Every structure is written in C-alpha cells, then in structure tokens.
C-alpha cells in the first residue's frame, strides 16, 4: 500500500508548472484563512483568557449606564467575595492625535491592583502611582507607541468629561496573562471624581469582584444582584468571560462576516484543488486503462487519485502554514500590536489554528479528489483501451 502511495505521489512531478501554481494558489488561500482565524482569535482573546474567579457587575440595562459608588462597599460584604474594585470609562484622547484610540480608565488603584493580579508593576512604580493623585500607569504597548516614559506629563482632552486633564506617568505595567490589555492608561478615580460637579460625582462604570471559589460564581452572582433588586438602580452580575462577551456583542456582525469569508476562502481552495485533480485524471485515462488491463482493480485507480491529491494537500499545507506562521508572528503581528494594540493587544497565530489549517488542506484535497477518483475507477477496460492509440 505504501509503495502505491509513493507511486501516486510521484505523479505530481509530471507537470512541475501546474503543481507549482496549484500549490501557490492553495497556499495563498491557506494564508488568508490563517490570518482571518487569527483576527477572530485576537478579537475574542479576552473571552478565552478571562479569569475563572472574577465576576463583573454592571447596570442591568446597559454597560454605558453608571452605578452608585456605594454599591462597591455593599458587594465587598457579600459572603464569598474576596476583593472588589471598580472602574469608569473615561474616553479621553490626545489633543494632537484625536484619531488615536486607546482605553483610558479611572480606577480605584489600591483595589484594582489587588483584583487584577496579572498586572505587573515594579514596587517603585506602584508606590509612585499610589502616592500621586494625578499619577497614571500605562501598558508597555501604549508607552512604546506614544514614546511615554516614567516622569512624563501627559495632557488628555476629555470627551465624556470635558476639559484638559493632566497626568503624571508613574509607571509602566506589563501583563502576566493575556486577560489584561497592555495598551491602557489607568489613573485615580478620585482625581476624576473630585473634579466633577456634585451632580456627576460618586458614579462608577462597573465593579469587578474576585471570589474565593470559582465553582460558586453563579450563586454569588445571584446574591450580589439580589442586594439591589429593591433599589433604584438594579445590577446584573456575570463571570468575567460573559462580561467580555457582552461587551463584544456589538461587533458580532463583523465577526460573523469574517467567519463567512473564511469559509468562502476554503471553498475557493477546494475549487482550485478539484480543478487540478480533474485535469490530471482526464489526461491519464489511457494510463488507467492500461493499468486495468494488466490487472489493477478499480480501487487501485481510485487510490492513486486520492493519494496524489492528499500529497498535493500536504505540500500546500506545509507551504501555506510555513509562510503564514512566521510572517504573522514576527512581522504582521508585531506591527498590529504596536499600532492597533487597543483592538488587538495580542496578535499571534495559535498553534491550534496552524494545525487546523494544515489538516484542512489535506482534507480538502481528499474531498476534491473524490468525484474524479470515482470516475477514474469506473473506466471500463474495453472503452478505455479503445482510446489507446
């Protein structure tokens, strides 16, 4: 059987030109597929790497409506809650670069560092931040992109909270897990709150909670929401994963479109491979007739066709994934993380994605060869020999 496979694989060398162009076409389709799947993975990374023991609480109606700050103290008293912190979307921008988007949040610094323990700050940076009311910490991706360093003064133009807001860069953080974005600017909630008119004070965007037992997350979520059922502002509490999903729900149409496009690309790849295999079968009808005449069974003929197609799929997969993996990880990914870190903080090809792409290349080749192989196996010796000479 193995000998038959190698004989079939050697048929690819009969037309180097056609084989090379087929492999190139399939490889390009495979590269596009890998890139699209990487975009989808990078977009949903917050969901995949969300902490299991962290909950998020927000306004029951929508994410953009705020909660009273006193809810934070109430939630801390719920049994099973180990720590809680809060944050508020600030939405400011750099006056000289109004189109440059990055997340900037007003947070309760001491509790924020405790709950989001994947934030890595040097002790000096942390101390500097906690002692300076105007202090801010930035992720290393944002700091590198903007050229900011510790000690710099940064002025942001408020949009939700109008005015010019001055910050001192107290430190630069990194992330020990992929659940934390390294392109954010975080500053003290007190600094923002004390600058607001009384009517807008003591409001927070959402509350994050770390619990003692992740298996009780559903029970603790219900306990938290029941606390506020009879109050003017009700809440909805969910796991961090579900909170990230709800935040990304607004982009579901885009993600669905990308999913469809990736399937279309596979369809194009199937057509490319199918056309090449069908051409090869038509050209070798006489050879198949001779093989049948000297004793080869129909399944031998079908095996030759499928084995040749599978070999073509293997070569296409090696070339496509072999180009896509280093290109995305070392060139494209680095550029995207630096310039679009707010949207794609981590843009790398997952080994799982590369493996799936490689297997798909082989499977599609085998599928594309099914119909030609069946037709080749049906060639009758008499009719086929009539075509010989």
C-alpha positions as a Markdown table, in Angstrom:
| # | Residue | x | y | z |
|---|---|---|---|---|
| 1 | Unk | 0.0 | 0.0 | 0.0 |
| 2 | Unk | 2.8 | 2.4 | 0.9 |
| 3 | Unk | 4.5 | 1.6 | -2.4 |
| 4 | Unk | 1.3 | 2.5 | -4.3 |
| 5 | Unk | 1.2 | 5.8 | -2.3 |
| 6 | Unk | 4.7 | 6.8 | -3.3 |
| 7 | Unk | 4.0 | 5.9 | -7.0 |
| 8 | Unk | 0.9 | 8.1 | -6.8 |
| 9 | Unk | 2.8 | 11.0 | -5.1 |
| 10 | Unk | 5.5 | 10.9 | -7.8 |
| 11 | Unk | 2.8 | 11.7 | -10.4 |
| 12 | Unk | 2.9 | 15.3 | -9.1 |
| 13 | Unk | 6.4 | 15.7 | -10.7 |
| 14 | Unk | 4.9 | 15.1 | -14.2 |
| 15 | Unk | 3.9 | 18.7 | -14.5 |
| 16 | Unk | 6.0 | 20.9 | -12.3 |
| 17 | Unk | 4.5 | 24.0 | -13.7 |
| 18 | Unk | 0.9 | 23.0 | -12.9 |
| 19 | Unk | 1.8 | 21.6 | -9.5 |
| 20 | Unk | 3.7 | 24.7 | -8.5 |
| 21 | Unk | 0.8 | 27.0 | -9.4 |
| 22 | Unk | -1.7 | 24.8 | -7.7 |
| 23 | Unk | 0.4 | 24.7 | -4.5 |
| 24 | Unk | 0.8 | 28.5 | -4.7 |
| 25 | Unk | -2.9 | 29.1 | -5.2 |
| 26 | Unk | -3.8 | 26.8 | -2.3 |
| 27 | Unk | -1.1 | 28.3 | -0.1 |
| 28 | Unk | -2.4 | 31.8 | -0.6 |
| 29 | Unk | -5.9 | 30.7 | 0.3 |
| 30 | Unk | -4.5 | 29.0 | 3.3 |
| 31 | Unk | -2.5 | 32.1 | 4.4 |
| 32 | Unk | -5.7 | 34.2 | 4.1 |
| 33 | Unk | -7.6 | 31.6 | 6.2 |
| 34 | Unk | -4.9 | 31.6 | 8.9 |
| 35 | Unk | -4.9 | 35.4 | 9.1 |
| 36 | Unk | -8.7 | 35.6 | 9.3 |
| 37 | Unk | -8.8 | 33.0 | 12.1 |
| 38 | Unk | -6.1 | 34.9 | 13.9 |
| 39 | Unk | -8.1 | 38.1 | 13.7 |
| 40 | Unk | -11.1 | 36.3 | 15.2 |
| 41 | Unk | -9.0 | 34.7 | 17.9 |
| 42 | Unk | -7.3 | 38.0 | 18.8 |
| 43 | Unk | -10.7 | 39.7 | 18.9 |
| 44 | Unk | -12.0 | 37.2 | 21.4 |
| 45 | Unk | -8.9 | 36.8 | 23.5 |
| 46 | Unk | -10.5 | 38.5 | 26.5 |
| 47 | Unk | -13.2 | 35.9 | 26.5 |
| 48 | Unk | -10.8 | 32.9 | 26.2 |
| 49 | Unk | -8.3 | 34.0 | 28.9 |
| 50 | Unk | -10.9 | 35.5 | 31.3 |
| 51 | Unk | -10.2 | 34.7 | 35.0 |
| 52 | Unk | -12.4 | 32.0 | 36.3 |
| 53 | Unk | -12.6 | 33.5 | 39.8 |
| 54 | Unk | -13.6 | 37.0 | 38.7 |
| 55 | Unk | -17.1 | 38.5 | 38.3 |
| 56 | Unk | -18.3 | 41.7 | 36.7 |
| 57 | Unk | -21.2 | 43.8 | 37.8 |
| 58 | Unk | -22.8 | 46.5 | 35.7 |
| 59 | Unk | -26.0 | 48.4 | 35.3 |
| 60 | Unk | -28.9 | 46.0 | 34.5 |
| 61 | Unk | -29.9 | 48.0 | 31.4 |
| 62 | Unk | -26.7 | 48.7 | 29.6 |
| 63 | Unk | -22.9 | 48.9 | 30.0 |
| 64 | Unk | -22.9 | 52.7 | 29.5 |
| 65 | Unk | -25.2 | 53.5 | 32.4 |
| 66 | Unk | -23.4 | 54.0 | 35.7 |
| 67 | Unk | -23.8 | 52.6 | 39.2 |
| 68 | Unk | -23.6 | 54.4 | 42.6 |
| 69 | Unk | -20.2 | 54.1 | 44.1 |
| 70 | Unk | -21.7 | 52.8 | 47.4 |
| 71 | Unk | -22.5 | 49.5 | 45.6 |
| 72 | Unk | -18.8 | 48.7 | 45.8 |
| 73 | Unk | -18.9 | 48.6 | 49.6 |
| 74 | Unk | -22.1 | 46.5 | 49.5 |
| 75 | Unk | -20.6 | 43.9 | 47.2 |
| 76 | Unk | -17.4 | 43.6 | 49.3 |
| 77 | Unk | -19.6 | 42.4 | 52.2 |
| 78 | Unk | -21.2 | 39.5 | 50.2 |
| 79 | Unk | -20.1 | 36.1 | 51.5 |
| 80 | Unk | -17.6 | 34.5 | 49.1 |
| 81 | Unk | -16.3 | 37.8 | 47.8 |
| 82 | Unk | -12.5 | 38.1 | 48.5 |
| 83 | Unk | -11.9 | 41.5 | 47.0 |
| 84 | Unk | -13.7 | 44.1 | 44.8 |
| 85 | Unk | -12.7 | 47.1 | 42.7 |
| 86 | Unk | -14.3 | 49.5 | 40.3 |
| 87 | Unk | -13.5 | 51.4 | 37.1 |
| 88 | Unk | -15.0 | 54.0 | 34.9 |
| 89 | Unk | -14.6 | 54.5 | 31.2 |
| 90 | Unk | -13.0 | 58.0 | 30.7 |
| 91 | Unk | -12.9 | 58.2 | 26.9 |
| 92 | Unk | -10.3 | 61.0 | 26.6 |
| 93 | Unk | -7.9 | 61.5 | 23.7 |
| 94 | Unk | -4.6 | 63.1 | 22.9 |
| 95 | Unk | -5.4 | 66.7 | 21.6 |
| 96 | Unk | -2.7 | 66.5 | 18.9 |
| 97 | Unk | -3.8 | 62.9 | 17.9 |
| 98 | Unk | -7.6 | 62.9 | 18.1 |
| 99 | Unk | -7.9 | 59.7 | 16.0 |
| 100 | Unk | -5.5 | 57.7 | 18.1 |
| 101 | Unk | -7.7 | 55.4 | 20.2 |
| 102 | Unk | -6.7 | 53.8 | 23.4 |
| 103 | Unk | -8.6 | 52.8 | 26.5 |
| 104 | Unk | -8.3 | 55.2 | 29.5 |
| 105 | Unk | -10.0 | 54.2 | 32.7 |
| 106 | Unk | -10.5 | 55.9 | 36.1 |
| 107 | Unk | -9.9 | 53.1 | 38.7 |
| 108 | Unk | -9.5 | 52.7 | 42.4 |
| 109 | Unk | -5.8 | 52.0 | 42.3 |
| 110 | Unk | -5.2 | 50.0 | 45.5 |
| 111 | Unk | -8.0 | 47.6 | 45.0 |
| 112 | Unk | -7.6 | 47.4 | 41.2 |
| 113 | Unk | -4.0 | 46.1 | 41.5 |
| 114 | Unk | -5.3 | 43.5 | 44.1 |
| 115 | Unk | -8.2 | 42.2 | 41.9 |
| 116 | Unk | -6.3 | 42.3 | 38.6 |
| 117 | Unk | -3.3 | 40.5 | 39.9 |
| 118 | Unk | -2.0 | 39.8 | 36.4 |
| 119 | Unk | -0.9 | 43.5 | 36.2 |
| 120 | Unk | 2.8 | 43.6 | 36.8 |
| 121 | Unk | 4.2 | 46.8 | 38.2 |
| 122 | Unk | 7.6 | 47.3 | 39.9 |
| 123 | Unk | 7.3 | 48.2 | 43.6 |
| 124 | Unk | 8.7 | 51.7 | 42.9 |
| 125 | Unk | 6.2 | 52.3 | 40.1 |
| 126 | Unk | 3.3 | 51.1 | 42.2 |
| 127 | Unk | 4.4 | 53.2 | 45.2 |
| 128 | Unk | 4.8 | 56.3 | 43.0 |
| 129 | Unk | 1.3 | 55.7 | 41.5 |
| 130 | Unk | -0.5 | 55.3 | 44.8 |
| 131 | Unk | 1.1 | 58.4 | 46.3 |
| 132 | Unk | 0.3 | 60.8 | 43.3 |
| 133 | Unk | -3.3 | 61.8 | 42.8 |
| 134 | Unk | -2.5 | 62.8 | 39.2 |
| 135 | Unk | -0.5 | 59.7 | 38.7 |
| 136 | Unk | -1.2 | 57.2 | 35.9 |
| 137 | Unk | 0.2 | 53.9 | 34.7 |
| 138 | Unk | 0.3 | 52.8 | 31.1 |
| 139 | Unk | 0.7 | 49.5 | 29.5 |
| 140 | Unk | 4.1 | 48.8 | 27.8 |
| 141 | Unk | 2.5 | 48.6 | 24.4 |
| 142 | Unk | 0.9 | 52.1 | 24.7 |
| 143 | Unk | 4.0 | 53.5 | 26.3 |
| 144 | Unk | 6.2 | 52.3 | 23.4 |
| 145 | Unk | 3.8 | 53.5 | 20.8 |
| 146 | Unk | 3.5 | 57.0 | 22.3 |
| 147 | Unk | 7.1 | 57.3 | 23.5 |
| 148 | Unk | 6.0 | 57.8 | 27.1 |
| 149 | Unk | 8.3 | 57.1 | 30.0 |
| 150 | Unk | 8.1 | 57.4 | 33.7 |
| 151 | Unk | 8.1 | 61.0 | 34.8 |
| 152 | Unk | 6.4 | 62.4 | 31.7 |
| 153 | Unk | 3.4 | 64.7 | 31.9 |
| 154 | Unk | 0.6 | 63.8 | 29.6 |
| 155 | Unk | -2.5 | 66.0 | 28.9 |
| 156 | Unk | -5.6 | 64.4 | 27.6 |
| 157 | Unk | -8.7 | 66.1 | 26.2 |
| 158 | Unk | -11.9 | 64.8 | 27.8 |
| 159 | Unk | -14.9 | 63.9 | 25.7 |
| 160 | Unk | -17.3 | 62.4 | 28.2 |
| 161 | Unk | -15.7 | 64.6 | 30.9 |
| 162 | Unk | -14.8 | 67.8 | 29.1 |
| 163 | Unk | -11.6 | 69.7 | 29.8 |
| 164 | Unk | -7.9 | 69.2 | 29.7 |
| 165 | Unk | -6.7 | 66.6 | 32.2 |
| 166 | Unk | -3.1 | 66.4 | 33.2 |
| 167 | Unk | -1.5 | 63.2 | 34.3 |
| 168 | Unk | 2.0 | 62.2 | 35.6 |
| 169 | Unk | 3.2 | 58.9 | 34.2 |
| 170 | Unk | 4.0 | 57.0 | 37.4 |
| 171 | Unk | 4.8 | 53.6 | 35.9 |
| 172 | Unk | 4.6 | 51.2 | 33.0 |
| 173 | Unk | 2.9 | 47.8 | 33.6 |
| 174 | Unk | 3.1 | 44.5 | 31.8 |
| 175 | Unk | 0.7 | 41.6 | 31.9 |
| 176 | Unk | 1.4 | 38.2 | 33.2 |
| 177 | Unk | -1.7 | 36.8 | 31.5 |
| 178 | Unk | -3.4 | 37.6 | 28.2 |
| 179 | Unk | -6.6 | 38.7 | 30.0 |
| 180 | Unk | -5.1 | 42.1 | 30.6 |
| 181 | Unk | -4.7 | 44.7 | 27.8 |
| 182 | Unk | -1.2 | 46.3 | 27.7 |
| 183 | Unk | -2.4 | 49.4 | 25.8 |
| 184 | Unk | -4.4 | 51.1 | 28.5 |
| 185 | Unk | -3.9 | 54.2 | 30.6 |
| 186 | Unk | -5.2 | 53.9 | 34.2 |
| 187 | Unk | -5.5 | 56.8 | 36.7 |
| 188 | Unk | -7.1 | 57.5 | 40.0 |
| 189 | Unk | -10.9 | 57.6 | 40.1 |
| 190 | Unk | -10.7 | 60.1 | 43.0 |
| 191 | Unk | -8.8 | 62.6 | 40.7 |
| 192 | Unk | -11.7 | 62.5 | 38.2 |
| 193 | Unk | -14.5 | 62.4 | 40.8 |
| 194 | Unk | -13.2 | 65.4 | 42.8 |
| 195 | Unk | -13.1 | 67.5 | 39.6 |
| 196 | Unk | -16.7 | 66.8 | 38.6 |
| 197 | Unk | -19.7 | 68.9 | 39.6 |
| 198 | Unk | -21.7 | 67.4 | 42.5 |
| 199 | Unk | -24.4 | 66.1 | 40.3 |
| 200 | Unk | -21.9 | 63.8 | 38.5 |
| 201 | Unk | -19.9 | 62.7 | 41.4 |
| 202 | Unk | -19.8 | 59.2 | 43.1 |
| 203 | Unk | -20.7 | 57.3 | 40.0 |
| 204 | Unk | -18.8 | 54.3 | 38.7 |
| 205 | Unk | -18.9 | 52.3 | 35.5 |
| 206 | Unk | -18.6 | 48.7 | 36.6 |
| 207 | Unk | -17.4 | 46.6 | 39.6 |
| 208 | Unk | -15.0 | 43.7 | 39.3 |
| 209 | Unk | -15.0 | 41.1 | 42.1 |
| 210 | Unk | -12.6 | 38.3 | 42.9 |
| 211 | Unk | -14.3 | 35.4 | 44.7 |
| 212 | Unk | -13.0 | 32.7 | 46.9 |
| 213 | Unk | -14.5 | 29.7 | 45.0 |
| 214 | Unk | -14.9 | 29.9 | 41.2 |
| 215 | Unk | -17.4 | 26.9 | 41.3 |
| 216 | Unk | -19.8 | 29.2 | 43.2 |
| 217 | Unk | -19.7 | 32.1 | 40.7 |
| 218 | Unk | -23.3 | 31.6 | 39.7 |
| 219 | Unk | -24.6 | 31.5 | 43.3 |
| 220 | Unk | -22.5 | 34.6 | 44.3 |
| 221 | Unk | -23.7 | 36.5 | 41.2 |
| 222 | Unk | -27.3 | 36.0 | 42.2 |
| 223 | Unk | -26.5 | 37.1 | 45.8 |
| 224 | Unk | -25.0 | 40.3 | 44.5 |
| 225 | Unk | -27.9 | 41.1 | 42.2 |
| 226 | Unk | -30.5 | 40.4 | 44.9 |
| 227 | Unk | -28.9 | 43.1 | 47.0 |
| 228 | Unk | -30.0 | 45.8 | 44.6 |
| 229 | Unk | -33.3 | 44.3 | 43.4 |
| 230 | Unk | -35.3 | 46.8 | 45.5 |
| 231 | Unk | -33.2 | 49.8 | 44.8 |
| 232 | Unk | -33.5 | 52.5 | 42.1 |
| 233 | Unk | -30.6 | 51.0 | 40.1 |
| 234 | Unk | -30.6 | 47.3 | 39.6 |
| 235 | Unk | -27.5 | 45.3 | 38.5 |
| 236 | Unk | -26.5 | 42.3 | 36.5 |
| 237 | Unk | -23.5 | 40.2 | 37.6 |
| 238 | Unk | -21.8 | 37.7 | 35.4 |
| 239 | Unk | -18.5 | 35.9 | 35.0 |
| 240 | Unk | -15.7 | 37.9 | 33.5 |
| 241 | Unk | -15.9 | 35.8 | 30.4 |
| 242 | Unk | -19.6 | 36.5 | 29.9 |
| 243 | Unk | -18.9 | 40.2 | 30.6 |
| 244 | Unk | -16.3 | 40.3 | 27.9 |
| 245 | Unk | -18.7 | 38.5 | 25.5 |
| 246 | Unk | -21.5 | 41.1 | 26.2 |
| 247 | Unk | -19.0 | 43.9 | 25.6 |
| 248 | Unk | -18.0 | 42.4 | 22.3 |
| 249 | Unk | -21.6 | 41.7 | 21.3 |
| 250 | Unk | -21.7 | 45.0 | 19.4 |
| 251 | Unk | -19.2 | 43.6 | 17.0 |
| 252 | Unk | -20.9 | 40.3 | 16.4 |
| 253 | Unk | -21.9 | 41.3 | 12.8 |
| 254 | Unk | -18.3 | 41.9 | 11.9 |
| 255 | Unk | -17.2 | 38.7 | 13.4 |
| 256 | Unk | -19.9 | 36.7 | 11.7 |
| 257 | Unk | -18.8 | 38.3 | 8.3 |
| 258 | Unk | -15.2 | 37.3 | 8.9 |
| 259 | Unk | -16.3 | 33.8 | 9.7 |
| 260 | Unk | -18.3 | 33.6 | 6.5 |
| 261 | Unk | -15.3 | 35.0 | 4.5 |
| 262 | Unk | -13.0 | 32.3 | 6.0 |
| 263 | Unk | -15.4 | 29.6 | 4.8 |
| 264 | Unk | -15.6 | 31.2 | 1.3 |
| 265 | Unk | -11.8 | 31.1 | 1.2 |
| 266 | Unk | -11.9 | 27.3 | 1.9 |
| 267 | Unk | -14.4 | 26.9 | -0.9 |
| 268 | Unk | -12.1 | 28.7 | -3.3 |
| 269 | Unk | -9.3 | 26.5 | -2.2 |
| 270 | Unk | -11.5 | 23.4 | -2.8 |
| 271 | Unk | -12.2 | 24.5 | -6.4 |
| 272 | Unk | -8.5 | 25.1 | -7.1 |
| 273 | Unk | -7.5 | 21.7 | -6.0 |
| 274 | Unk | -10.5 | 20.0 | -7.6 |
| 275 | Unk | -9.8 | 21.5 | -11.0 |
| 276 | Unk | -6.2 | 20.4 | -10.9 |
| 277 | Unk | -7.0 | 16.9 | -9.9 |
| 278 | Unk | -9.8 | 16.6 | -12.5 |
| 279 | Unk | -7.4 | 17.7 | -15.2 |
| 280 | Unk | -4.8 | 15.1 | -14.2 |
| 281 | Unk | -7.4 | 12.3 | -14.2 |
| 282 | Unk | -8.6 | 13.3 | -17.7 |
| 283 | Unk | -5.0 | 13.3 | -19.1 |
| 284 | Unk | -4.3 | 9.9 | -17.6 |
| 285 | Unk | -7.4 | 8.0 | -18.7 |
| 286 | Unk | -5.3 | 5.9 | -21.1 |
| 287 | Unk | -2.8 | 5.0 | -18.4 |
| 288 | Unk | -5.6 | 4.0 | -16.1 |
| 289 | Unk | -6.9 | 1.8 | -18.9 |
| 290 | Unk | -3.6 | 0.1 | -19.3 |
| 291 | Unk | -3.4 | -0.5 | -15.5 |
| 292 | Unk | -6.9 | -2.0 | -15.6 |
| 293 | Unk | -5.9 | -4.2 | -18.5 |
| 294 | Unk | -2.8 | -5.6 | -16.7 |
| 295 | Unk | -4.8 | -6.5 | -13.6 |
| 296 | Unk | -5.2 | -3.4 | -11.4 |
| 297 | Unk | -8.5 | -3.3 | -9.6 |
| 298 | Unk | -10.8 | -0.2 | -9.7 |
| 299 | Unk | -9.9 | 0.6 | -6.1 |
| 300 | Unk | -6.2 | 0.8 | -7.1 |
| 301 | Unk | -7.1 | 3.5 | -9.6 |
| 302 | Unk | -9.2 | 5.4 | -7.0 |
| 303 | Unk | -6.4 | 5.1 | -4.5 |
| 304 | Unk | -3.9 | 6.6 | -7.0 |
| 305 | Unk | -6.1 | 9.6 | -7.5 |
| 306 | Unk | -6.8 | 10.2 | -3.8 |
| 307 | Unk | -3.2 | 9.6 | -2.8 |
| 308 | Unk | -1.9 | 12.1 | -5.3 |
| 309 | Unk | -4.4 | 14.7 | -4.1 |
| 310 | Unk | -3.5 | 14.1 | -0.5 |
| 311 | Unk | 0.1 | 14.6 | -1.3 |
| 312 | Unk | -0.8 | 17.9 | -3.0 |
| 313 | Unk | -2.7 | 18.9 | 0.1 |
| 314 | Unk | 0.3 | 18.1 | 2.4 |
| 315 | Unk | 2.6 | 20.2 | 0.2 |
| 316 | Unk | 0.1 | 23.1 | 0.1 |
| 317 | Unk | -0.3 | 22.9 | 3.9 |
| 318 | Unk | 3.4 | 22.9 | 4.5 |
| 319 | Unk | 3.9 | 25.9 | 2.2 |
| 320 | Unk | 0.9 | 27.9 | 3.4 |
| 321 | Unk | 1.3 | 27.4 | 7.1 |
| 322 | Unk | 5.1 | 27.6 | 6.8 |
| 323 | Unk | 4.7 | 31.1 | 5.4 |
| 324 | Unk | 1.8 | 32.3 | 7.5 |
| 325 | Unk | 3.1 | 31.3 | 10.9 |
| 326 | Unk | 6.4 | 33.2 | 10.9 |
| 327 | Unk | 5.0 | 36.1 | 8.8 |
| 328 | Unk | 2.1 | 36.8 | 11.2 |
| 329 | Unk | 4.0 | 36.1 | 14.4 |
| 330 | Unk | 7.2 | 38.0 | 13.6 |
| 331 | Unk | 6.1 | 40.7 | 11.1 |
| 332 | Unk | 2.4 | 41.4 | 10.9 |
| 333 | Unk | 1.6 | 40.6 | 14.5 |
| 334 | Unk | 4.3 | 42.9 | 15.9 |
| 335 | Unk | 3.1 | 45.8 | 13.7 |
| 336 | Unk | -0.5 | 45.3 | 14.6 |
| 337 | Unk | 0.2 | 45.1 | 18.3 |
| 338 | Unk | 2.2 | 48.3 | 18.2 |
| 339 | Unk | -0.2 | 50.3 | 16.1 |
| 340 | Unk | -3.6 | 48.7 | 16.9 |
| 341 | Unk | -2.9 | 47.5 | 20.4 |
| 342 | Unk | -6.2 | 48.9 | 21.7 |
| 343 | Unk | -8.1 | 46.4 | 19.4 |
| 344 | Unk | -5.6 | 43.6 | 19.1 |
| 345 | Unk | -3.3 | 43.5 | 22.2 |
| 346 | Unk | -2.2 | 40.0 | 21.2 |
| 347 | Unk | -2.0 | 39.1 | 17.6 |
| 348 | Unk | -0.3 | 35.8 | 17.1 |
| 349 | Unk | -1.1 | 32.5 | 15.3 |
| 350 | Unk | -2.2 | 30.0 | 17.8 |
| 351 | Unk | -0.6 | 26.6 | 17.3 |
| 352 | Unk | -4.1 | 25.2 | 17.2 |
| 353 | Unk | -5.0 | 27.4 | 14.3 |
| 354 | Unk | -1.9 | 26.4 | 12.3 |
| 355 | Unk | -2.7 | 22.7 | 13.0 |
| 356 | Unk | -6.3 | 23.1 | 11.9 |
| 357 | Unk | -5.2 | 24.9 | 8.7 |
| 358 | Unk | -2.8 | 22.1 | 7.8 |
| 359 | Unk | -5.4 | 19.4 | 8.4 |
| 360 | Unk | -8.0 | 21.3 | 6.4 |
| 361 | Unk | -5.6 | 21.5 | 3.4 |
| 362 | Unk | -5.2 | 17.7 | 3.4 |
| 363 | Unk | -8.9 | 17.1 | 3.9 |
| 364 | Unk | -10.0 | 19.5 | 1.2 |
| 365 | Unk | -7.6 | 17.8 | -1.2 |
| 366 | Unk | -9.0 | 14.4 | -0.4 |
| 367 | Unk | -12.6 | 15.7 | -0.8 |
| 368 | Unk | -11.8 | 17.4 | -4.1 |
| 369 | Unk | -10.4 | 14.1 | -5.4 |
| 370 | Unk | -13.5 | 12.1 | -4.5 |
| 371 | Unk | -15.5 | 12.7 | -7.7 |
| 372 | Unk | -12.5 | 12.4 | -10.1 |
| 373 | Unk | -11.4 | 9.2 | -8.3 |
| 374 | Unk | -14.9 | 7.6 | -8.7 |
| 375 | Unk | -15.0 | 8.5 | -12.3 |
| 376 | Unk | -11.5 | 7.1 | -12.9 |
| 377 | Unk | -12.4 | 3.8 | -11.1 |
| 378 | Unk | -15.4 | 3.4 | -13.4 |
| 379 | Unk | -13.3 | 3.4 | -16.6 |
| 380 | Unk | -14.1 | 0.1 | -18.4 |
| 381 | Unk | -11.1 | -1.7 | -19.9 |
| 382 | Unk | -12.7 | -2.0 | -23.3 |
| 383 | Unk | -13.8 | 1.6 | -23.6 |
| 384 | Unk | -10.5 | 2.9 | -22.3 |
| 385 | Unk | -8.3 | 0.6 | -24.4 |
| 386 | Unk | -10.3 | 1.8 | -27.5 |
| 387 | Unk | -8.9 | 5.3 | -26.8 |
| 388 | Unk | -5.3 | 4.0 | -26.6 |
| 389 | Unk | -3.5 | 4.6 | -29.9 |
